C-alpha cells in the first residue's frame, strides 16, 4: 500500500519519541530513514527500524545523548556523540560544519561514538543544498573479501549544481550490505558476483553471504579504496577500526559506533567559475548519454512525495511487530 509521506514521517517520529528520544531527535531520525526509503536505498530505510528500536531499548544507543563539540582548530572539530543514533549526530554535524566551512573556506568534522549513520547522501546532500561541496567517509563492521577485515566503507560527494546537486553515495563493495540483509529477511536469492560464503566460494544465498564476505568493486582497486576510507574514517576520525566493530546481528547492546568524517568546501574560497564549470560538465555528460548522479534519487523522492510511499506487506508486518499501524491512500 501507499502511505502519504507526512503521515509516515509522523508515525516513525512518534515511534522513536516513545522510545525516549527528544522530539526533535526523533524527527531527525525519521527524516533520514525515510529519505533512504523514498530515494530507493531501502536497505537503509524502514527495514532498519527494528534494529534502531532494539538498540535503543537495550542501551546500545543513547536516547538522550549529551553531545559535545571539540573545536581543535579553526577549521577542524570533533563531535563526541555520546551514543546518539547516527542520523541525530550526523545532522548536528552538518549544521556545525556548514557554519565552519563558510567562516574558514573549508572545514573538516569527525563524528565519534555515534551509531550507524544511515545514508551518507543525507549529509552531503544537505551541505550541497547550502552551496558547499561536501565529502563524507564512514567505516563499517567487517564485510568485504578477503578476510573480512574491512567494511563496505561508503564514500559520498555532494556538489552544488543546477537544477539539483550532484550526489554520489556508494559503498566500496559491489553492493551495500543493507541490500543483502533485506534479501535475507525476504528469503530471496542475491545476484551472482555480490558475495562469497564463509569458505570463500561465490554464493547467491543471502544468509550465506552475511556469514561470508562481500566482493569489493574493481577487485584490488576497490580494496585499496576501502583502506583509504578506513584510514580517514576509522583511524583519523573514529576511535574504532572496522575489524573491531560489532556486526549488525550481534546483541543490540553491542551496537557498532563507527567513525564518520565530513568535509565541506566553500566554492568561492577557490575563486570564481565553479558554477559555470559544473554546468559545463553536466552538459557534456548529458550529451554523451550519461546519467547525472543524484538525478534518479531526486526523481524517486519527488514521486514519493506526490504519490505516497510504497510499504509492501513484508514491511507492514515488520512495522506491525514494532506496534506501528499504517493506513494507505497515497498523498492528496
PDB file of N, CA and C in Angstrom, residues 100-169:
ATOM      1  N   UNK A 100      31.167  26.366   9.913  1.00  0.00           N
ATOM      2  CA  UNK A 100      32.630  26.381   9.917  1.00  0.00           C
ATOM      3  C   UNK A 100      33.189  26.599   8.515  1.00  0.00           C
ATOM      4  N   UNK A 101      32.627  25.899   7.530  1.00  0.00           N
ATOM      5  CA  UNK A 101      33.134  25.998   6.164  1.00  0.00           C
ATOM      6  C   UNK A 101      32.922  27.394   5.590  1.00  0.00           C
ATOM      7  N   UNK A 102      31.814  28.024   5.936  1.00  0.00           N
ATOM      8  CA  UNK A 102      31.566  29.384   5.451  1.00  0.00           C
ATOM      9  C   UNK A 102      32.541  30.369   6.089  1.00  0.00           C
ATOM     10  N   UNK A 103      32.882  30.123   7.334  1.00  0.00           N
ATOM     11  CA  UNK A 103      33.816  31.016   8.024  1.00  0.00           C
ATOM     12  C   UNK A 103      35.249  30.836   7.534  1.00  0.00           C
ATOM     13  N   UNK A 104      35.648  29.577   7.309  1.00  0.00           N
ATOM     14  CA  UNK A 104      37.052  29.262   7.048  1.00  0.00           C
ATOM     15  C   UNK A 104      37.365  28.977   5.579  1.00  0.00           C
ATOM     16  N   UNK A 105      36.344  28.777   4.752  1.00  0.00           N
ATOM     17  CA  UNK A 105      36.568  28.405   3.353  1.00  0.00           C
ATOM     18  C   UNK A 105      36.543  26.912   3.145  1.00  0.00           C
ATOM     19  N   UNK A 106      37.031  26.159   4.117  1.00  0.00           N
ATOM     20  CA  UNK A 106      36.916  24.705   4.131  1.00  0.00           C
ATOM     21  C   UNK A 106      36.961  24.255   5.581  1.00  0.00           C
ATOM     22  N   UNK A 107      36.335  23.124   5.867  1.00  0.00           N
ATOM     23  CA  UNK A 107      36.297  22.631   7.240  1.00  0.00           C
ATOM     24  C   UNK A 107      36.132  21.123   7.235  1.00  0.00           C
ATOM     25  N   UNK A 108      36.599  20.506   8.315  1.00  0.00           N
ATOM     26  CA  UNK A 108      36.516  19.062   8.476  1.00  0.00           C
ATOM     27  C   UNK A 108      35.992  18.757   9.871  1.00  0.00           C
ATOM     28  N   UNK A 109      35.072  17.791   9.941  1.00  0.00           N
ATOM     29  CA  UNK A 109      34.482  17.437  11.227  1.00  0.00           C
ATOM     30  C   UNK A 109      34.430  15.923  11.361  1.00  0.00           C
ATOM     31  N   UNK A 110      34.901  15.413  12.485  1.00  0.00           N
ATOM     32  CA  UNK A 110      34.859  13.984  12.783  1.00  0.00           C
ATOM     33  C   UNK A 110      33.751  13.706  13.784  1.00  0.00           C
ATOM     34  N   UNK A 111      33.002  12.627  13.557  1.00  0.00           N
ATOM     35  CA  UNK A 111      31.959  12.197  14.491  1.00  0.00           C
ATOM     36  C   UNK A 111      32.411  10.892  15.132  1.00  0.00           C
ATOM     37  N   UNK A 112      32.468  10.868  16.442  1.00  0.00           N
ATOM     38  CA  UNK A 112      32.867   9.678  17.194  1.00  0.00           C
ATOM     39  C   UNK A 112      31.769   9.283  18.183  1.00  0.00           C
ATOM     40  N   UNK A 113      31.607   7.987  18.343  1.00  0.00           N
ATOM     41  CA  UNK A 113      30.703   7.497  19.373  1.00  0.00           C
ATOM     42  C   UNK A 113      29.240   7.544  19.014  1.00  0.00           C
ATOM     43  N   UNK A 114      28.910   7.602  17.735  1.00  0.00           N
ATOM     44  CA  UNK A 114      27.513   7.561  17.288  1.00  0.00           C
ATOM     45  C   UNK A 114      27.225   6.210  16.651  1.00  0.00           C
ATOM     46  N   UNK A 115      25.955   5.867  16.552  1.00  0.00           N
ATOM     47  CA  UNK A 115      25.562   4.637  15.887  1.00  0.00           C
ATOM     48  C   UNK A 115      25.641   4.764  14.374  1.00  0.00           C
ATOM     49  N   UNK A 116      25.097   3.773  13.696  1.00  0.00           N
ATOM     50  CA  UNK A 116      25.080   3.701  12.233  1.00  0.00           C
ATOM     51  C   UNK A 116      24.490   4.982  11.640  1.00  0.00           C
ATOM     52  N   UNK A 117      25.209   5.596  10.707  1.00  0.00           N
ATOM     53  CA  UNK A 117      24.808   6.903  10.167  1.00  0.00           C
ATOM     54  C   UNK A 117      23.696   6.831   9.143  1.00  0.00           C
ATOM     55  N   UNK A 118      23.427   5.635   8.592  1.00  0.00           N
ATOM     56  CA  UNK A 118      22.475   5.556   7.502  1.00  0.00           C
ATOM     57  C   UNK A 118      23.111   6.043   6.213  1.00  0.00           C
ATOM     58  N   UNK A 119      22.320   6.585   5.311  1.00  0.00           N
ATOM     59  CA  UNK A 119      22.843   7.016   4.014  1.00  0.00           C
ATOM     60  C   UNK A 119      23.670   8.294   4.152  1.00  0.00           C
ATOM     61  N   UNK A 120      24.881   8.272   3.615  1.00  0.00           N
ATOM     62  CA  UNK A 120      25.735   9.459   3.670  1.00  0.00           C
ATOM     63  C   UNK A 120      25.203  10.580   2.790  1.00  0.00           C
ATOM     64  N   UNK A 121      24.383  10.221   1.795  1.00  0.00           N
ATOM     65  CA  UNK A 121      23.791  11.249   0.931  1.00  0.00           C
ATOM     66  C   UNK A 121      22.957  12.236   1.734  1.00  0.00           C
ATOM     67  N   UNK A 122      22.429  11.801   2.873  1.00  0.00           N
ATOM     68  CA  UNK A 122      21.627  12.701   3.706  1.00  0.00           C
ATOM     69  C   UNK A 122      22.447  13.885   4.193  1.00  0.00           C
ATOM     70  N   UNK A 123      23.734  13.678   4.378  1.00  0.00           N
ATOM     71  CA  UNK A 123      24.595  14.720   4.935  1.00  0.00           C
ATOM     72  C   UNK A 123      25.245  15.559   3.835  1.00  0.00           C
ATOM     73  N   UNK A 124      25.834  14.901   2.852  1.00  0.00           N
ATOM     74  CA  UNK A 124      26.456  15.677   1.767  1.00  0.00           C
ATOM     75  C   UNK A 124      25.395  16.399   0.951  1.00  0.00           C
ATOM     76  N   UNK A 125      24.202  15.818   0.852  1.00  0.00           N
ATOM     77  CA  UNK A 125      23.129  16.468   0.107  1.00  0.00           C
ATOM     78  C   UNK A 125      22.693  17.773   0.746  1.00  0.00           C
ATOM     79  N   UNK A 126      22.579  17.770   2.067  1.00  0.00           N
ATOM     80  CA  UNK A 126      22.176  18.998   2.757  1.00  0.00           C
ATOM     81  C   UNK A 126      23.250  20.069   2.651  1.00  0.00           C
ATOM     82  N   UNK A 127      24.492  19.661   2.743  1.00  0.00           N
ATOM     83  CA  UNK A 127      25.582  20.630   2.607  1.00  0.00           C
ATOM     84  C   UNK A 127      25.623  21.201   1.190  1.00  0.00           C
ATOM     85  N   UNK A 128      25.386  20.349   0.186  1.00  0.00           N
ATOM     86  CA  UNK A 128      25.376  20.827  -1.201  1.00  0.00           C
ATOM     87  C   UNK A 128      24.229  21.798  -1.440  1.00  0.00           C
ATOM     88  N   UNK A 129      23.080  21.537  -0.836  1.00  0.00           N
ATOM     89  CA  UNK A 129      21.942  22.445  -0.977  1.00  0.00           C
ATOM     90  C   UNK A 129      22.231  23.807  -0.354  1.00  0.00           C
ATOM     91  N   UNK A 130      23.179  23.843   0.563  1.00  0.00           N
ATOM     92  CA  UNK A 130      23.590  25.103   1.179  1.00  0.00           C
ATOM     93  C   UNK A 130      24.769  25.742   0.450  1.00  0.00           C
ATOM     94  N   UNK A 131      25.127  25.177  -0.715  1.00  0.00           N
ATOM     95  CA  UNK A 131      26.159  25.781  -1.544  1.00  0.00           C
ATOM     96  C   UNK A 131      27.563  25.286  -1.310  1.00  0.00           C
ATOM     97  N   UNK A 132      27.734  24.213  -0.533  1.00  0.00           N
ATOM     98  CA  UNK A 132      29.061  23.689  -0.233  1.00  0.00           C
ATOM     99  C   UNK A 132      29.323  22.396  -0.992  1.00  0.00           C
ATOM    100  N   UNK A 133      30.553  22.223  -1.451  1.00  0.00           N
ATOM    101  CA  UNK A 133      30.991  20.922  -1.947  1.00  0.00           C
ATOM    102  C   UNK A 133      31.335  20.091  -0.719  1.00  0.00           C
ATOM    103  N   UNK A 134      30.762  18.898  -0.613  1.00  0.00           N
ATOM    104  CA  UNK A 134      30.906  18.104   0.608  1.00  0.00           C
ATOM    105  C   UNK A 134      31.385  16.694   0.305  1.00  0.00           C
ATOM    106  N   UNK A 135      32.170  16.155   1.217  1.00  0.00           N
ATOM    107  CA  UNK A 135      32.638  14.775   1.154  1.00  0.00           C
ATOM    108  C   UNK A 135      32.319  14.093   2.476  1.00  0.00           C
ATOM    109  N   UNK A 136      32.028  12.795   2.416  1.00  0.00           N
ATOM    110  CA  UNK A 136      31.783  12.023   3.633  1.00  0.00           C
ATOM    111  C   UNK A 136      32.412  10.648   3.494  1.00  0.00           C
ATOM    112  N   UNK A 137      32.965  10.164   4.587  1.00  0.00           N
ATOM    113  CA  UNK A 137      33.591   8.840   4.632  1.00  0.00           C
ATOM    114  C   UNK A 137      33.163   8.164   5.934  1.00  0.00           C
ATOM    115  N   UNK A 138      32.823   6.876   5.869  1.00  0.00           N
ATOM    116  CA  UNK A 138      32.444   6.146   7.079  1.00  0.00           C
ATOM    117  C   UNK A 138      33.018   4.738   7.029  1.00  0.00           C
ATOM    118  N   UNK A 139      33.535   4.268   8.159  1.00  0.00           N
ATOM    119  CA  UNK A 139      33.903   2.858   8.214  1.00  0.00           C
ATOM    120  C   UNK A 139      32.744   2.066   8.801  1.00  0.00           C
ATOM    121  N   UNK A 140      32.703   0.782   8.532  1.00  0.00           N
ATOM    122  CA  UNK A 140      31.585  -0.071   8.928  1.00  0.00           C
ATOM    123  C   UNK A 140      32.127  -1.405   9.427  1.00  0.00           C
ATOM    124  N   UNK A 141      31.279  -2.234  10.064  1.00  0.00           N
ATOM    125  CA  UNK A 141      31.745  -3.546  10.516  1.00  0.00           C
ATOM    126  C   UNK A 141      32.327  -4.369   9.372  1.00  0.00           C
ATOM    127  N   UNK A 142      33.256  -5.288   9.672  1.00  0.00           N
ATOM    128  CA  UNK A 142      33.965  -6.034   8.626  1.00  0.00           C
ATOM    129  C   UNK A 142      33.016  -6.779   7.701  1.00  0.00           C
ATOM    130  N   UNK A 143      33.294  -6.695   6.396  1.00  0.00           N
ATOM    131  CA  UNK A 143      32.369  -7.283   5.428  1.00  0.00           C
ATOM    132  C   UNK A 143      33.029  -7.763   4.148  1.00  0.00           C
ATOM    133  N   UNK A 144      34.028  -7.037   3.620  1.00  0.00           N
ATOM    134  CA  UNK A 144      34.468  -7.342   2.262  1.00  0.00           C
ATOM    135  C   UNK A 144      35.634  -8.322   2.240  1.00  0.00           C
ATOM    136  N   UNK A 145      35.702  -9.071   1.141  1.00  0.00           N
ATOM    137  CA  UNK A 145      36.771 -10.048   0.940  1.00  0.00           C
ATOM    138  C   UNK A 145      38.077  -9.320   0.606  1.00  0.00           C
ATOM    139  N   UNK A 146      39.245  -9.928   0.947  1.00  0.00           N
ATOM    140  CA  UNK A 146      39.370 -11.156   1.743  1.00  0.00           C
ATOM    141  C   UNK A 146      39.253 -10.846   3.219  1.00  0.00           C
ATOM    142  N   UNK A 147      39.032 -11.862   4.003  1.00  0.00           N
ATOM    143  CA  UNK A 147      39.011 -11.651   5.449  1.00  0.00           C
ATOM    144  C   UNK A 147      37.788 -12.225   6.125  1.00  0.00           C
ATOM    145  N   UNK A 148      36.793 -11.427   6.401  1.00  0.00           N
ATOM    146  CA  UNK A 148      36.773  -9.978   6.173  1.00  0.00           C
ATOM    147  C   UNK A 148      37.458  -9.192   7.297  1.00  0.00           C
ATOM    148  N   UNK A 149      38.107  -8.109   6.924  1.00  0.00           N
ATOM    149  CA  UNK A 149      38.714  -7.179   7.871  1.00  0.00           C
ATOM    150  C   UNK A 149      38.100  -5.793   7.695  1.00  0.00           C
ATOM    151  N   UNK A 150      37.990  -5.373   6.438  1.00  0.00           N
ATOM    152  CA  UNK A 150      37.448  -4.048   6.132  1.00  0.00           C
ATOM    153  C   UNK A 150      35.937  -4.094   5.952  1.00  0.00           C
ATOM    154  N   UNK A 151      35.294  -2.957   6.212  1.00  0.00           N
ATOM    155  CA  UNK A 151      33.865  -2.861   5.993  1.00  0.00           C
ATOM    156  C   UNK A 151      33.536  -2.447   4.566  1.00  0.00           C
ATOM    157  N   UNK A 152      32.255  -2.259   4.294  1.00  0.00           N
ATOM    158  CA  UNK A 152      31.835  -1.767   2.977  1.00  0.00           C
ATOM    159  C   UNK A 152      32.211  -0.299   2.800  1.00  0.00           C
ATOM    160  N   UNK A 153      32.545   0.371   3.894  1.00  0.00           N
ATOM    161  CA  UNK A 153      33.198   1.684   3.932  1.00  0.00           C
ATOM    162  C   UNK A 153      32.724   2.666   2.860  1.00  0.00           C
ATOM    163  N   UNK A 154      31.496   3.188   3.007  1.00  0.00           N
ATOM    164  CA  UNK A 154      30.942   4.085   1.988  1.00  0.00           C
ATOM    165  C   UNK A 154      31.659   5.426   1.900  1.00  0.00           C
ATOM    166  N   UNK A 155      31.539   6.023   0.737  1.00  0.00           N
ATOM    167  CA  UNK A 155      32.111   7.334   0.442  1.00  0.00           C
ATOM    168  C   UNK A 155      31.051   8.134  -0.312  1.00  0.00           C
ATOM    169  N   UNK A 156      30.967   9.424  -0.057  1.00  0.00           N
ATOM    170  CA  UNK A 156      29.917  10.228  -0.688  1.00  0.00           C
ATOM    171  C   UNK A 156      30.419  11.617  -1.041  1.00  0.00           C
ATOM    172  N   UNK A 157      29.807  12.177  -2.083  1.00  0.00           N
ATOM    173  CA  UNK A 157      30.078  13.541  -2.533  1.00  0.00           C
ATOM    174  C   UNK A 157      28.763  14.260  -2.753  1.00  0.00           C
ATOM    175  N   UNK A 158      28.695  15.502  -2.330  1.00  0.00           N
ATOM    176  CA  UNK A 158      27.586  16.374  -2.676  1.00  0.00           C
ATOM    177  C   UNK A 158      28.152  17.645  -3.283  1.00  0.00           C
ATOM    178  N   UNK A 159      27.677  18.022  -4.466  1.00  0.00           N
ATOM    179  CA  UNK A 159      28.216  19.197  -5.153  1.00  0.00           C
ATOM    180  C   UNK A 159      27.075  20.074  -5.652  1.00  0.00           C
ATOM    181  N   UNK A 160      27.072  21.359  -5.325  1.00  0.00           N
ATOM    182  CA  UNK A 160      26.026  22.254  -5.811  1.00  0.00           C
ATOM    183  C   UNK A 160      25.982  22.265  -7.336  1.00  0.00           C
ATOM    184  N   UNK A 161      24.790  22.195  -7.882  1.00  0.00           N
ATOM    185  CA  UNK A 161      24.603  22.217  -9.338  1.00  0.00           C
ATOM    186  C   UNK A 161      23.158  22.597  -9.617  1.00  0.00           C
ATOM    187  N   UNK A 162      22.864  22.866 -10.867  1.00  0.00           N
ATOM    188  CA  UNK A 162      21.527  23.245 -11.299  1.00  0.00           C
ATOM    189  C   UNK A 162      21.022  22.184 -12.281  1.00  0.00           C
ATOM    190  N   UNK A 163      19.805  21.624 -12.110  1.00  0.00           N
ATOM    191  CA  UNK A 163      18.741  22.066 -11.205  1.00  0.00           C
ATOM    192  C   UNK A 163      18.797  21.442  -9.808  1.00  0.00           C
ATOM    193  N   UNK A 164      19.607  20.386  -9.615  1.00  0.00           N
ATOM    194  CA  UNK A 164      19.759  19.818  -8.286  1.00  0.00           C
ATOM    195  C   UNK A 164      21.215  19.405  -8.089  1.00  0.00           C
ATOM    196  N   UNK A 165      21.644  19.243  -6.845  1.00  0.00           N
ATOM    197  CA  UNK A 165      23.040  18.888  -6.598  1.00  0.00           C
ATOM    198  C   UNK A 165      23.422  17.553  -7.227  1.00  0.00           C
ATOM    199  N   UNK A 166      24.692  17.421  -7.540  1.00  0.00           N
ATOM    200  CA  UNK A 166      25.254  16.126  -7.919  1.00  0.00           C
ATOM    201  C   UNK A 166      25.511  15.367  -6.620  1.00  0.00           C
ATOM    202  N   UNK A 167      24.940  14.176  -6.506  1.00  0.00           N
ATOM    203  CA  UNK A 167      25.078  13.377  -5.287  1.00  0.00           C
ATOM    204  C   UNK A 167      25.628  12.001  -5.648  1.00  0.00           C
ATOM    205  N   UNK A 168      26.754  11.657  -5.071  1.00  0.00           N
ATOM    206  CA  UNK A 168      27.338  10.325  -5.221  1.00  0.00           C
ATOM    207  C   UNK A 168      27.422   9.714  -3.832  1.00  0.00           C
ATOM    208  N   UNK A 169      26.852   8.534  -3.666  1.00  0.00           N
ATOM    209  CA  UNK A 169      26.903   7.825  -2.383  1.00  0.00           C
ATOM    210  C   UNK A 169      27.048   6.346  -2.700  1.00  0.00           C
TER     211      UNK A 169
END
